[in-house]
Amino acid sequence: MRIAILALEGLFDTGLTVALDAFAIANRFSALQMGGTPRFEVSIVGVRKKVRTGQGFSIPVQAITPALKPDWVIVPALGTGTPELLVPALARPDIRQAKAQLLAWHAEGAQIAASCIGTFVVAEAGLLDHREATTTWWLAPLFRQRYPHVLLDESRMLVPTDIGVTAGAAMGHLDLTLWLIRKASPELAALVSRYLLADIRTTQALYIIPNHLAQADPLILRFERWARDHLKQGFSLQQAAAALATSARSLQRRCQAVLGKSPLDYFQDLRVERAQSLLHGSGMDIDAIAAEVGYIDGATLRTLLRQRLGRGVRELRADLR
């Protein structure tokens, strides 16, 4: 598997180094323990002659030439973790060059992989339009605003499509790299995972902070505050809209545009977050926790937690210890 890692100015250091280390370990295991030759030929390429990481380290990049024929191109995240930094960065000349190069590689048959903020670069090129994708969860509202034709699901950690794969926030770079190793050899991926004490995760839902998402929009932020005050009473769209001096339809539309979900779904997110907190620190039983978030009994809450987080109450208590 020929892999080109596209290094852009100010990239997230971990996004690059975790991929390099994981592929190097995979090649070592392949050669020493599995009787094979190195499976991954990795090149670091750039559209500039010199590239510095977000931490200021200089990266020796290889020039992009017609002779470079990657099977996969990986776009690590930029080190721009807020909309105020990211939006101007996406307008840089080197990002425009990178978009054109990604389109050229795709036309030649290369698959494109990106994680975290790297997915914005792929989306800028139009390669994710009308396809499912994921990204760093805290920038999902901005992603939806800029790329309305992308079918975004920020709760997922990995989303493969016909053009390649996108992965979630920050350490999603490792999940993406393990996924690529697994495509070459499931046994090799298992060895690397055990060596790194890591494995592919299917969801980011456990890590999403709902009120961080709400800060992307004033109306949603006010709705989030109202919802937290009314968890025990339960959800009413009409009451919420009246309290916010807006219409139910406007609230529905705004939640969908910013969060990609309905007001009720977001209310359920806040219930799950509150229940997780109580499971961790309160010592309350599940029925008492259910009452705190507006349910009559614990069975309904158990179902909600399993649906949203993929874990039961016992597993969640163990995870949070």
PDB file of C-alpha atoms in Angstrom:
ATOM      1  CA  MET A   1       0.000   0.000   0.000  1.00  0.00           C
ATOM      2  CA  ARG A   2       1.560   3.266  -1.167  1.00  0.00           C
ATOM      3  CA  ILE A   3       0.549   6.060   1.208  1.00  0.00           C
ATOM      4  CA  ALA A   4       1.152   9.774   0.754  1.00  0.00           C
ATOM      5  CA  ILE A   5       0.648  11.948   3.818  1.00  0.00           C
ATOM      6  CA  LEU A   6      -0.170  15.481   2.694  1.00  0.00           C
ATOM      7  CA  ALA A   7       1.582  17.813   5.139  1.00  0.00           C
ATOM      8  CA  LEU A   8       0.107  21.316   5.208  1.00  0.00           C
ATOM      9  CA  GLU A   9       1.482  24.351   7.008  1.00  0.00           C
ATOM     10  CA  GLY A  10       0.565  24.387  10.699  1.00  0.00           C
ATOM     11  CA  LEU A  11      -0.664  20.792  10.788  1.00  0.00           C
ATOM     12  CA  PHE A  12      -1.586  19.090  14.057  1.00  0.00           C
ATOM     13  CA  ASP A  13       1.659  17.401  15.123  1.00  0.00           C
ATOM     14  CA  THR A  14       0.042  14.318  16.615  1.00  0.00           C
ATOM     15  CA  GLY A  15      -1.968  13.746  13.449  1.00  0.00           C
ATOM     16  CA  LEU A  16       1.251  13.254  11.516  1.00  0.00           C
ATOM     17  CA  THR A  17       3.377  11.470  14.082  1.00  0.00           C
ATOM     18  CA  VAL A  18       0.775   8.948  15.225  1.00  0.00           C
ATOM     19  CA  ALA A  19       0.321   7.791  11.628  1.00  0.00           C
ATOM     20  CA  LEU A  20       4.076   7.562  11.023  1.00  0.00           C
ATOM     21  CA  ASP A  21       4.635   5.600  14.224  1.00  0.00           C
ATOM     22  CA  ALA A  22       1.728   3.205  13.641  1.00  0.00           C
ATOM     23  CA  PHE A  23       2.772   2.426  10.058  1.00  0.00           C
ATOM     24  CA  ALA A  24       6.402   1.963  11.151  1.00  0.00           C
ATOM     25  CA  ILE A  25       5.329  -0.477  13.869  1.00  0.00           C
ATOM     26  CA  ALA A  26       3.132  -2.318  11.359  1.00  0.00           C
ATOM     27  CA  ASN A  27       6.048  -2.679   8.936  1.00  0.00           C
ATOM     28  CA  ARG A  28       8.303  -3.921  11.739  1.00  0.00           C
ATOM     29  CA  PHE A  29       5.810  -6.564  12.854  1.00  0.00           C
ATOM     30  CA  SER A  30       5.162  -7.575   9.267  1.00  0.00           C
ATOM     31  CA  ALA A  31       8.872  -8.144   8.657  1.00  0.00           C
ATOM     32  CA  LEU A  32       9.874  -9.719  11.967  1.00  0.00           C
ATOM     33  CA  GLN A  33       6.881 -11.645  13.268  1.00  0.00           C
ATOM     34  CA  MET A  34       4.694 -12.375  10.272  1.00  0.00           C
ATOM     35  CA  GLY A  35       7.382 -13.305   7.737  1.00  0.00           C
ATOM     36  CA  GLY A  36       6.385 -10.603   5.272  1.00  0.00           C
ATOM     37  CA  THR A  37       7.967  -7.559   3.741  1.00  0.00           C
ATOM     38  CA  PRO A  38       6.916  -4.070   4.862  1.00  0.00           C
ATOM     39  CA  ARG A  39       3.370  -3.522   3.687  1.00  0.00           C
ATOM     40  CA  PHE A  40       3.267   0.270   3.814  1.00  0.00           C
ATOM     41  CA  GLU A  41       5.369   2.607   1.713  1.00  0.00           C
ATOM     42  CA  VAL A  42       4.847   6.000   3.363  1.00  0.00           C
ATOM     43  CA  SER A  43       5.831   9.369   1.894  1.00  0.00           C
ATOM     44  CA  ILE A  44       5.372  12.815   3.424  1.00  0.00           C
ATOM     45  CA  VAL A  45       4.523  15.217   0.632  1.00  0.00           C
ATOM     46  CA  GLY A  46       3.697  18.912   0.477  1.00  0.00           C
ATOM     47  CA  VAL A  47       2.603  21.655  -1.871  1.00  0.00           C
ATOM     48  CA  ARG A  48       5.271  23.926  -0.363  1.00  0.00           C
ATOM     49  CA  LYS A  49       9.017  23.335  -0.229  1.00  0.00           C
ATOM     50  CA  LYS A  50       9.045  23.871   3.539  1.00  0.00           C
ATOM     51  CA  VAL A  51       6.321  23.019   6.035  1.00  0.00           C
ATOM     52  CA  ARG A  52       6.188  23.740   9.749  1.00  0.00           C
ATOM     53  CA  THR A  53       3.897  21.969  12.174  1.00  0.00           C
ATOM     54  CA  GLY A  54       1.586  23.706  14.603  1.00  0.00           C
ATOM     55  CA  GLN A  55       4.300  23.338  17.241  1.00  0.00           C
ATOM     56  CA  GLY A  56       6.898  24.925  14.976  1.00  0.00           C
ATOM     57  CA  PHE A  57       8.843  21.841  13.869  1.00  0.00           C
ATOM     58  CA  SER A  58      10.175  21.771  10.318  1.00  0.00           C
ATOM     59  CA  ILE A  59       9.055  18.778   8.239  1.00  0.00           C
ATOM     60  CA  PRO A  60      11.153  17.439   5.348  1.00  0.00           C
ATOM     61  CA  VAL A  61       8.473  17.093   2.675  1.00  0.00           C
ATOM     62  CA  GLN A  62       8.798  15.421  -0.679  1.00  0.00           C
ATOM     63  CA  ALA A  63       7.756  17.343  -3.785  1.00  0.00           C
ATOM     64  CA  ILE A  64       4.626  16.110  -5.558  1.00  0.00           C
ATOM     65  CA  THR A  65       5.557  14.765  -8.989  1.00  0.00           C
ATOM     66  CA  PRO A  66       3.726  12.753 -11.669  1.00  0.00           C
ATOM     67  CA  ALA A  67       5.771   9.719 -10.600  1.00  0.00           C
ATOM     68  CA  LEU A  68       4.047   9.721  -7.207  1.00  0.00           C
ATOM     69  CA  LYS A  69       1.160   7.290  -7.540  1.00  0.00           C
ATOM     70  CA  PRO A  70      -0.355   6.787  -4.071  1.00  0.00           C
ATOM     71  CA  ASP A  71      -3.010   4.207  -3.318  1.00  0.00           C
ATOM     72  CA  TRP A  72      -4.104   6.327  -0.363  1.00  0.00           C
ATOM     73  CA  VAL A  73      -3.625   9.990   0.504  1.00  0.00           C
ATOM     74  CA  ILE A  74      -3.948  10.976   4.174  1.00  0.00           C
ATOM     75  CA  VAL A  75      -4.796  14.564   5.115  1.00  0.00           C
ATOM     76  CA  PRO A  76      -3.896  15.190   8.787  1.00  0.00           C
ATOM     77  CA  ALA A  77      -5.693  17.905  10.727  1.00  0.00           C
ATOM     78  CA  LEU A  78      -4.638  21.517  10.689  1.00  0.00           C
ATOM     79  CA  GLY A  79      -3.698  22.901  14.103  1.00  0.00           C
ATOM     80  CA  THR A  80      -6.626  25.348  13.966  1.00  0.00           C
ATOM     81  CA  GLY A  81      -9.099  24.179  16.567  1.00  0.00           C
ATOM     82  CA  THR A  82     -11.576  27.068  16.492  1.00  0.00           C
ATOM     83  CA  PRO A  83     -13.726  28.566  13.718  1.00  0.00           C
ATOM     84  CA  GLU A  84     -11.903  31.897  14.127  1.00  0.00           C
ATOM     85  CA  LEU A  85      -8.620  30.234  13.171  1.00  0.00           C
ATOM     86  CA  LEU A  86      -9.890  27.624  10.756  1.00  0.00           C
ATOM     87  CA  VAL A  87     -11.968  29.748   8.381  1.00  0.00           C
ATOM     88  CA  PRO A  88      -9.057  32.064   7.393  1.00  0.00           C
ATOM     89  CA  ALA A  89      -6.734  29.060   7.112  1.00  0.00           C
ATOM     90  CA  LEU A  90      -9.015  27.407   4.562  1.00  0.00           C
ATOM     91  CA  ALA A  91      -8.580  30.441   2.291  1.00  0.00           C
ATOM     92  CA  ARG A  92      -4.757  30.137   2.189  1.00  0.00           C
ATOM     93  CA  PRO A  93      -3.032  29.619  -1.195  1.00  0.00           C
ATOM     94  CA  ASP A  94      -1.504  26.306  -0.088  1.00  0.00           C
ATOM     95  CA  ILE A  95      -4.943  24.971   0.873  1.00  0.00           C
ATOM     96  CA  ARG A  96      -6.236  25.903  -2.590  1.00  0.00           C
ATOM     97  CA  GLN A  97      -3.282  24.026  -4.096  1.00  0.00           C
ATOM     98  CA  ALA A  98      -3.980  21.060  -1.837  1.00  0.00           C
ATOM     99  CA  LYS A  99      -7.632  20.953  -2.966  1.00  0.00           C
ATOM    100  CA  ALA A 100      -6.576  20.839  -6.615  1.00  0.00           C
ATOM    101  CA  GLN A 101      -4.048  18.111  -5.875  1.00  0.00           C
ATOM    102  CA  LEU A 102      -6.601  16.006  -4.006  1.00  0.00           C
ATOM    103  CA  LEU A 103      -8.939  16.206  -6.997  1.00  0.00           C
ATOM    104  CA  ALA A 104      -6.101  15.165  -9.306  1.00  0.00           C
ATOM    105  CA  TRP A 105      -5.163  12.192  -7.110  1.00  0.00           C
ATOM    106  CA  HIS A 106      -8.797  11.153  -6.843  1.00  0.00           C
ATOM    107  CA  ALA A 107      -9.155  11.307 -10.642  1.00  0.00           C
ATOM    108  CA  GLU A 108      -6.141   8.987 -10.906  1.00  0.00           C
ATOM    109  CA  GLY A 109      -7.797   6.444  -8.621  1.00  0.00           C
ATOM    110  CA  ALA A 110      -6.276   7.257  -5.227  1.00  0.00           C
ATOM    111  CA  GLN A 111      -8.424   6.917  -2.139  1.00  0.00           C
ATOM    112  CA  ILE A 112      -8.577   9.917   0.217  1.00  0.00           C
ATOM    113  CA  ALA A 113      -8.427   9.671   4.023  1.00  0.00           C
ATOM    114  CA  ALA A 114      -8.768  12.519   6.505  1.00  0.00           C
ATOM    115  CA  SER A 115      -9.292  12.911  10.208  1.00  0.00           C
ATOM    116  CA  CYS A 116     -10.403  15.693  12.504  1.00  0.00           C
ATOM    117  CA  ILE A 117      -9.963  19.123  10.861  1.00  0.00           C
ATOM    118  CA  GLY A 118      -8.348  17.460   7.848  1.00  0.00           C
ATOM    119  CA  THR A 119     -11.868  16.562   6.734  1.00  0.00           C
ATOM    120  CA  PHE A 120     -12.531  20.260   6.101  1.00  0.00           C
ATOM    121  CA  VAL A 121      -9.835  20.296   3.420  1.00  0.00           C
ATOM    122  CA  VAL A 122     -11.388  17.286   1.671  1.00  0.00           C
ATOM    123  CA  ALA A 123     -14.836  18.861   1.936  1.00  0.00           C
ATOM    124  CA  GLU A 124     -13.487  22.122   0.486  1.00  0.00           C
ATOM    125  CA  ALA A 125     -12.476  20.133  -2.593  1.00  0.00           C
ATOM    126  CA  GLY A 126     -16.077  18.925  -2.970  1.00  0.00           C
ATOM    127  CA  LEU A 127     -15.113  15.272  -2.593  1.00  0.00           C
ATOM    128  CA  LEU A 128     -17.536  14.684   0.278  1.00  0.00           C
ATOM    129  CA  ASP A 129     -20.624  16.185  -1.367  1.00  0.00           C
ATOM    130  CA  HIS A 130     -23.640  13.850  -1.168  1.00  0.00           C
ATOM    131  CA  ARG A 131     -21.592  11.360   0.837  1.00  0.00           C
ATOM    132  CA  GLU A 132     -21.587  10.425   4.498  1.00  0.00           C
ATOM    133  CA  ALA A 133     -18.733  11.809   6.580  1.00  0.00           C
ATOM    134  CA  THR A 134     -17.594  12.543  10.101  1.00  0.00           C
ATOM    135  CA  THR A 135     -15.308  15.210  11.528  1.00  0.00           C
ATOM    136  CA  THR A 136     -14.077  16.656  14.787  1.00  0.00           C
ATOM    137  CA  TRP A 137     -17.247  16.847  16.863  1.00  0.00           C
ATOM    138  CA  TRP A 138     -16.816  20.379  18.257  1.00  0.00           C
ATOM    139  CA  LEU A 139     -16.616  21.910  14.778  1.00  0.00           C
ATOM    140  CA  ALA A 140     -19.646  20.047  13.433  1.00  0.00           C
ATOM    141  CA  PRO A 141     -21.863  23.183  13.385  1.00  0.00           C
ATOM    142  CA  LEU A 142     -19.303  25.027  11.244  1.00  0.00           C
ATOM    143  CA  PHE A 143     -18.927  21.991   8.994  1.00  0.00           C
ATOM    144  CA  ARG A 144     -22.680  21.858   8.380  1.00  0.00           C
ATOM    145  CA  GLN A 145     -22.780  25.551   7.608  1.00  0.00           C
ATOM    146  CA  ARG A 146     -19.944  25.385   5.056  1.00  0.00           C
ATOM    147  CA  TYR A 147     -20.798  22.039   3.456  1.00  0.00           C
ATOM    148  CA  PRO A 148     -24.591  21.595   3.436  1.00  0.00           C
ATOM    149  CA  HIS A 149     -24.391  18.852   0.786  1.00  0.00           C
ATOM    150  CA  VAL A 150     -22.309  16.550   3.011  1.00  0.00           C
ATOM    151  CA  LEU A 151     -24.215  13.955   5.060  1.00  0.00           C
ATOM    152  CA  LEU A 152     -22.445  14.614   8.349  1.00  0.00           C
ATOM    153  CA  ASP A 153     -22.677  12.362  11.402  1.00  0.00           C
ATOM    154  CA  GLU A 154     -20.212  13.620  13.983  1.00  0.00           C
ATOM    155  CA  SER A 155     -21.165  10.878  16.450  1.00  0.00           C
ATOM    156  CA  ARG A 156     -19.320   8.287  14.340  1.00  0.00           C
ATOM    157  CA  MET A 157     -15.587   7.771  14.591  1.00  0.00           C
ATOM    158  CA  LEU A 158     -14.982   6.305  11.129  1.00  0.00           C
ATOM    159  CA  VAL A 159     -17.059   6.672   7.959  1.00  0.00           C
ATOM    160  CA  PRO A 160     -15.845   4.774   4.871  1.00  0.00           C
ATOM    161  CA  THR A 161     -17.253   5.775   1.456  1.00  0.00           C
ATOM    162  CA  ASP A 162     -16.432   5.203  -2.187  1.00  0.00           C
ATOM    163  CA  ILE A 163     -13.820   7.997  -2.174  1.00  0.00           C
ATOM    164  CA  GLY A 164     -12.011   6.855   0.977  1.00  0.00           C
ATOM    165  CA  VAL A 165     -12.656   7.403   4.676  1.00  0.00           C
ATOM    166  CA  THR A 166     -13.141  10.209   7.196  1.00  0.00           C
ATOM    167  CA  ALA A 167     -12.413   9.959  10.912  1.00  0.00           C
ATOM    168  CA  GLY A 168     -13.282  11.921  14.028  1.00  0.00           C
ATOM    169  CA  ALA A 169     -11.525  14.230  16.427  1.00  0.00           C
ATOM    170  CA  ALA A 170      -7.831  14.450  17.305  1.00  0.00           C
ATOM    171  CA  MET A 171      -6.889  10.856  18.196  1.00  0.00           C
ATOM    172  CA  GLY A 172      -9.175   9.741  15.409  1.00  0.00           C
ATOM    173  CA  HIS A 173      -5.927   9.868  13.405  1.00  0.00           C
ATOM    174  CA  LEU A 174      -4.934   6.661  15.174  1.00  0.00           C
ATOM    175  CA  ASP A 175      -8.317   5.048  14.504  1.00  0.00           C
ATOM    176  CA  LEU A 176      -7.941   5.953  10.836  1.00  0.00           C
ATOM    177  CA  THR A 177      -4.407   4.535  10.639  1.00  0.00           C
ATOM    178  CA  LEU A 178      -5.445   1.281  12.330  1.00  0.00           C
ATOM    179  CA  TRP A 179      -8.362   1.043   9.902  1.00  0.00           C
ATOM    180  CA  LEU A 180      -5.962   1.314   6.957  1.00  0.00           C
ATOM    181  CA  ILE A 181      -3.648  -1.302   8.470  1.00  0.00           C
ATOM    182  CA  ARG A 182      -6.634  -3.583   8.966  1.00  0.00           C
ATOM    183  CA  LYS A 183      -7.511  -3.264   5.278  1.00  0.00           C
ATOM    184  CA  ALA A 184      -4.108  -4.754   4.495  1.00  0.00           C
ATOM    185  CA  SER A 185      -4.135  -7.344   7.283  1.00  0.00           C
ATOM    186  CA  PRO A 186      -6.571  -7.790  10.203  1.00  0.00           C
ATOM    187  CA  GLU A 187      -3.911  -9.815  12.043  1.00  0.00           C
ATOM    188  CA  LEU A 188      -1.347  -7.068  11.653  1.00  0.00           C
ATOM    189  CA  ALA A 189      -3.816  -4.433  12.826  1.00  0.00           C
ATOM    190  CA  ALA A 190      -4.553  -6.530  15.920  1.00  0.00           C
ATOM    191  CA  LEU A 191      -0.833  -6.691  16.752  1.00  0.00           C
ATOM    192  CA  VAL A 192      -0.348  -2.941  16.324  1.00  0.00           C
ATOM    193  CA  SER A 193      -3.470  -2.222  18.393  1.00  0.00           C
ATOM    194  CA  ARG A 194      -2.211  -4.335  21.279  1.00  0.00           C
ATOM    195  CA  TYR A 195       1.235  -2.801  21.074  1.00  0.00           C
ATOM    196  CA  LEU A 196      -0.213   0.714  21.258  1.00  0.00           C
ATOM    197  CA  LEU A 197      -2.968  -0.179  23.763  1.00  0.00           C
ATOM    198  CA  ALA A 198      -5.472   1.112  21.244  1.00  0.00           C
ATOM    199  CA  ASP A 199      -8.284  -0.153  19.074  1.00  0.00           C
ATOM    200  CA  ILE A 200     -10.678   1.206  16.497  1.00  0.00           C
ATOM    201  CA  ARG A 201     -13.607   2.949  18.144  1.00  0.00           C
ATOM    202  CA  THR A 202     -16.930   3.162  16.360  1.00  0.00           C
ATOM    203  CA  THR A 203     -18.271   6.303  18.040  1.00  0.00           C
ATOM    204  CA  GLN A 204     -17.278   9.700  19.423  1.00  0.00           C
ATOM    205  CA  ALA A 205     -20.602  10.062  21.215  1.00  0.00           C
ATOM    206  CA  LEU A 206     -19.050   9.430  24.636  1.00  0.00           C
ATOM    207  CA  TYR A 207     -16.839  12.488  24.245  1.00  0.00           C
ATOM    208  CA  ILE A 208     -19.203  15.076  22.789  1.00  0.00           C
ATOM    209  CA  ILE A 209     -19.967  18.018  25.081  1.00  0.00           C
ATOM    210  CA  PRO A 210     -23.451  19.269  24.125  1.00  0.00           C
ATOM    211  CA  ASN A 211     -23.098  22.814  25.488  1.00  0.00           C
ATOM    212  CA  HIS A 212     -19.906  23.275  23.442  1.00  0.00           C
ATOM    213  CA  LEU A 213     -21.940  22.627  20.293  1.00  0.00           C
ATOM    214  CA  ALA A 214     -24.665  25.002  21.480  1.00  0.00           C
ATOM    215  CA  GLN A 215     -22.215  27.907  21.670  1.00  0.00           C
ATOM    216  CA  ALA A 216     -22.141  28.007  17.874  1.00  0.00           C
ATOM    217  CA  ASP A 217     -25.519  29.774  17.780  1.00  0.00           C
ATOM    218  CA  PRO A 218     -27.241  32.215  20.209  1.00  0.00           C
ATOM    219  CA  LEU A 219     -30.699  30.620  19.897  1.00  0.00           C
ATOM    220  CA  ILE A 220     -29.351  27.115  20.420  1.00  0.00           C
ATOM    221  CA  LEU A 221     -27.362  28.311  23.432  1.00  0.00           C
ATOM    222  CA  ARG A 222     -30.532  29.735  24.984  1.00  0.00           C
ATOM    223  CA  PHE A 223     -32.369  26.496  24.181  1.00  0.00           C
ATOM    224  CA  GLU A 224     -29.596  24.477  25.837  1.00  0.00           C
ATOM    225  CA  ARG A 225     -29.935  26.513  29.027  1.00  0.00           C
ATOM    226  CA  TRP A 226     -33.731  26.137  29.003  1.00  0.00           C
ATOM    227  CA  ALA A 227     -33.419  22.393  28.423  1.00  0.00           C
ATOM    228  CA  ARG A 228     -31.032  21.877  31.326  1.00  0.00           C
ATOM    229  CA  ASP A 229     -33.493  23.665  33.611  1.00  0.00           C
ATOM    230  CA  HIS A 230     -36.326  21.401  32.451  1.00  0.00           C
ATOM    231  CA  LEU A 231     -34.748  17.950  32.321  1.00  0.00           C
ATOM    232  CA  LYS A 232     -36.862  16.694  35.215  1.00  0.00           C
ATOM    233  CA  GLN A 233     -40.085  18.083  33.741  1.00  0.00           C
ATOM    234  CA  GLY A 234     -39.525  16.525  30.321  1.00  0.00           C
ATOM    235  CA  PHE A 235     -39.534  17.958  26.817  1.00  0.00           C
ATOM    236  CA  SER A 236     -42.178  20.183  25.230  1.00  0.00           C
ATOM    237  CA  LEU A 237     -41.366  21.848  21.930  1.00  0.00           C
ATOM    238  CA  GLN A 238     -44.143  24.405  22.365  1.00  0.00           C
ATOM    239  CA  GLN A 239     -43.018  25.365  25.859  1.00  0.00           C
ATOM    240  CA  ALA A 240     -39.410  25.656  24.748  1.00  0.00           C
ATOM    241  CA  ALA A 241     -40.292  27.861  21.781  1.00  0.00           C
ATOM    242  CA  ALA A 242     -42.521  30.110  23.898  1.00  0.00           C
ATOM    243  CA  ALA A 243     -39.803  30.508  26.531  1.00  0.00           C
ATOM    244  CA  LEU A 244     -37.330  31.511  23.822  1.00  0.00           C
ATOM    245  CA  ALA A 245     -39.749  33.920  22.130  1.00  0.00           C
ATOM    246  CA  THR A 246     -39.606  32.029  18.841  1.00  0.00           C
ATOM    247  CA  SER A 247     -41.836  29.622  16.946  1.00  0.00           C
ATOM    248  CA  ALA A 248     -41.658  25.854  17.218  1.00  0.00           C
ATOM    249  CA  ARG A 249     -40.904  25.707  13.505  1.00  0.00           C
ATOM    250  CA  SER A 250     -38.015  28.177  13.794  1.00  0.00           C
ATOM    251  CA  LEU A 251     -36.530  26.242  16.695  1.00  0.00           C
ATOM    252  CA  GLN A 252     -36.811  22.991  14.729  1.00  0.00           C
ATOM    253  CA  ARG A 253     -35.105  24.525  11.708  1.00  0.00           C
ATOM    254  CA  ARG A 254     -32.310  26.136  13.708  1.00  0.00           C
ATOM    255  CA  CYS A 255     -31.501  22.940  15.608  1.00  0.00           C
ATOM    256  CA  GLN A 256     -31.372  21.015  12.350  1.00  0.00           C
ATOM    257  CA  ALA A 257     -29.138  23.605  10.679  1.00  0.00           C
ATOM    258  CA  VAL A 258     -26.680  23.960  13.586  1.00  0.00           C
ATOM    259  CA  LEU A 259     -26.763  20.563  15.270  1.00  0.00           C
ATOM    260  CA  GLY A 260     -28.067  18.270  12.550  1.00  0.00           C
ATOM    261  CA  LYS A 261     -30.817  17.009  14.838  1.00  0.00           C
ATOM    262  CA  SER A 262     -34.214  17.918  16.221  1.00  0.00           C
ATOM    263  CA  PRO A 263     -34.784  19.807  19.500  1.00  0.00           C
ATOM    264  CA  LEU A 264     -35.976  16.559  21.084  1.00  0.00           C
ATOM    265  CA  ASP A 265     -32.829  14.722  19.997  1.00  0.00           C
ATOM    266  CA  TYR A 266     -30.691  17.471  21.501  1.00  0.00           C
ATOM    267  CA  PHE A 267     -32.765  17.347  24.705  1.00  0.00           C
ATOM    268  CA  GLN A 268     -32.019  13.605  24.814  1.00  0.00           C
ATOM    269  CA  ASP A 269     -28.299  14.358  24.437  1.00  0.00           C
ATOM    270  CA  LEU A 270     -28.485  16.547  27.531  1.00  0.00           C
ATOM    271  CA  ARG A 271     -30.324  13.794  29.398  1.00  0.00           C
ATOM    272  CA  VAL A 272     -27.583  11.337  28.494  1.00  0.00           C
ATOM    273  CA  GLU A 273     -24.856  13.769  29.569  1.00  0.00           C
ATOM    274  CA  ARG A 274     -26.560  14.404  32.917  1.00  0.00           C
ATOM    275  CA  ALA A 275     -27.156  10.695  33.493  1.00  0.00           C
ATOM    276  CA  GLN A 276     -23.488   9.930  32.772  1.00  0.00           C
ATOM    277  CA  SER A 277     -22.445  12.535  35.322  1.00  0.00           C
ATOM    278  CA  LEU A 278     -24.754  11.073  37.974  1.00  0.00           C
ATOM    279  CA  LEU A 279     -23.642   7.517  37.199  1.00  0.00           C
ATOM    280  CA  HIS A 280     -20.093   8.612  37.849  1.00  0.00           C
ATOM    281  CA  GLY A 281     -20.317  10.740  40.944  1.00  0.00           C
ATOM    282  CA  SER A 282     -23.624  10.516  42.761  1.00  0.00           C
ATOM    283  CA  GLY A 283     -23.960   6.966  44.058  1.00  0.00           C
ATOM    284  CA  MET A 284     -27.660   7.111  43.041  1.00  0.00           C
ATOM    285  CA  ASP A 285     -29.368   4.023  41.649  1.00  0.00           C
ATOM    286  CA  ILE A 286     -30.627   3.990  38.082  1.00  0.00           C
ATOM    287  CA  ASP A 287     -34.274   4.707  38.988  1.00  0.00           C
ATOM    288  CA  ALA A 288     -33.276   7.812  40.960  1.00  0.00           C
ATOM    289  CA  ILE A 289     -31.074   9.002  38.102  1.00  0.00           C
ATOM    290  CA  ALA A 290     -33.937   8.405  35.669  1.00  0.00           C
ATOM    291  CA  ALA A 291     -36.185  10.656  37.752  1.00  0.00           C
ATOM    292  CA  GLU A 292     -33.545  13.401  37.656  1.00  0.00           C
ATOM    293  CA  VAL A 293     -33.643  13.432  33.855  1.00  0.00           C
ATOM    294  CA  GLY A 294     -37.397  13.165  33.458  1.00  0.00           C
ATOM    295  CA  TYR A 295     -38.137   9.438  33.214  1.00  0.00           C
ATOM    296  CA  ILE A 296     -40.556   7.440  35.368  1.00  0.00           C
ATOM    297  CA  ASP A 297     -38.269   4.431  35.687  1.00  0.00           C
ATOM    298  CA  GLY A 298     -34.761   3.287  34.948  1.00  0.00           C
ATOM    299  CA  ALA A 299     -35.668   0.931  32.095  1.00  0.00           C
ATOM    300  CA  THR A 300     -36.303   3.767  29.659  1.00  0.00           C
ATOM    301  CA  LEU A 301     -33.066   5.454  30.616  1.00  0.00           C
ATOM    302  CA  ARG A 302     -31.150   2.199  30.196  1.00  0.00           C
ATOM    303  CA  THR A 303     -32.529   1.915  26.664  1.00  0.00           C
ATOM    304  CA  LEU A 304     -31.577   5.515  25.850  1.00  0.00           C
ATOM    305  CA  LEU A 305     -28.023   5.071  27.131  1.00  0.00           C
ATOM    306  CA  ARG A 306     -27.599   1.867  25.161  1.00  0.00           C
ATOM    307  CA  GLN A 307     -28.927   3.510  21.978  1.00  0.00           C
ATOM    308  CA  ARG A 308     -26.820   6.660  22.256  1.00  0.00           C
ATOM    309  CA  LEU A 309     -23.583   5.335  23.741  1.00  0.00           C
ATOM    310  CA  GLY A 310     -23.557   1.654  22.855  1.00  0.00           C
ATOM    311  CA  ARG A 311     -22.997   0.751  26.513  1.00  0.00           C
ATOM    312  CA  GLY A 312     -25.123  -0.366  29.398  1.00  0.00           C
ATOM    313  CA  VAL A 313     -25.221   1.138  32.886  1.00  0.00           C
ATOM    314  CA  ARG A 314     -22.726  -1.344  34.326  1.00  0.00           C
ATOM    315  CA  GLU A 315     -20.231  -0.696  31.531  1.00  0.00           C
ATOM    316  CA  LEU A 316     -20.602   3.070  31.896  1.00  0.00           C
ATOM    317  CA  ARG A 317     -19.957   2.947  35.625  1.00  0.00           C
ATOM    318  CA  ALA A 318     -16.851   0.837  34.954  1.00  0.00           C
ATOM    319  CA  ASP A 319     -15.645   3.213  32.210  1.00  0.00           C
ATOM    320  CA  LEU A 320     -15.920   6.230  34.456  1.00  0.00           C
ATOM    321  CA  ARG A 321     -14.067   4.821  37.449  1.00  0.00           C
TER     322      ARG A 321
END
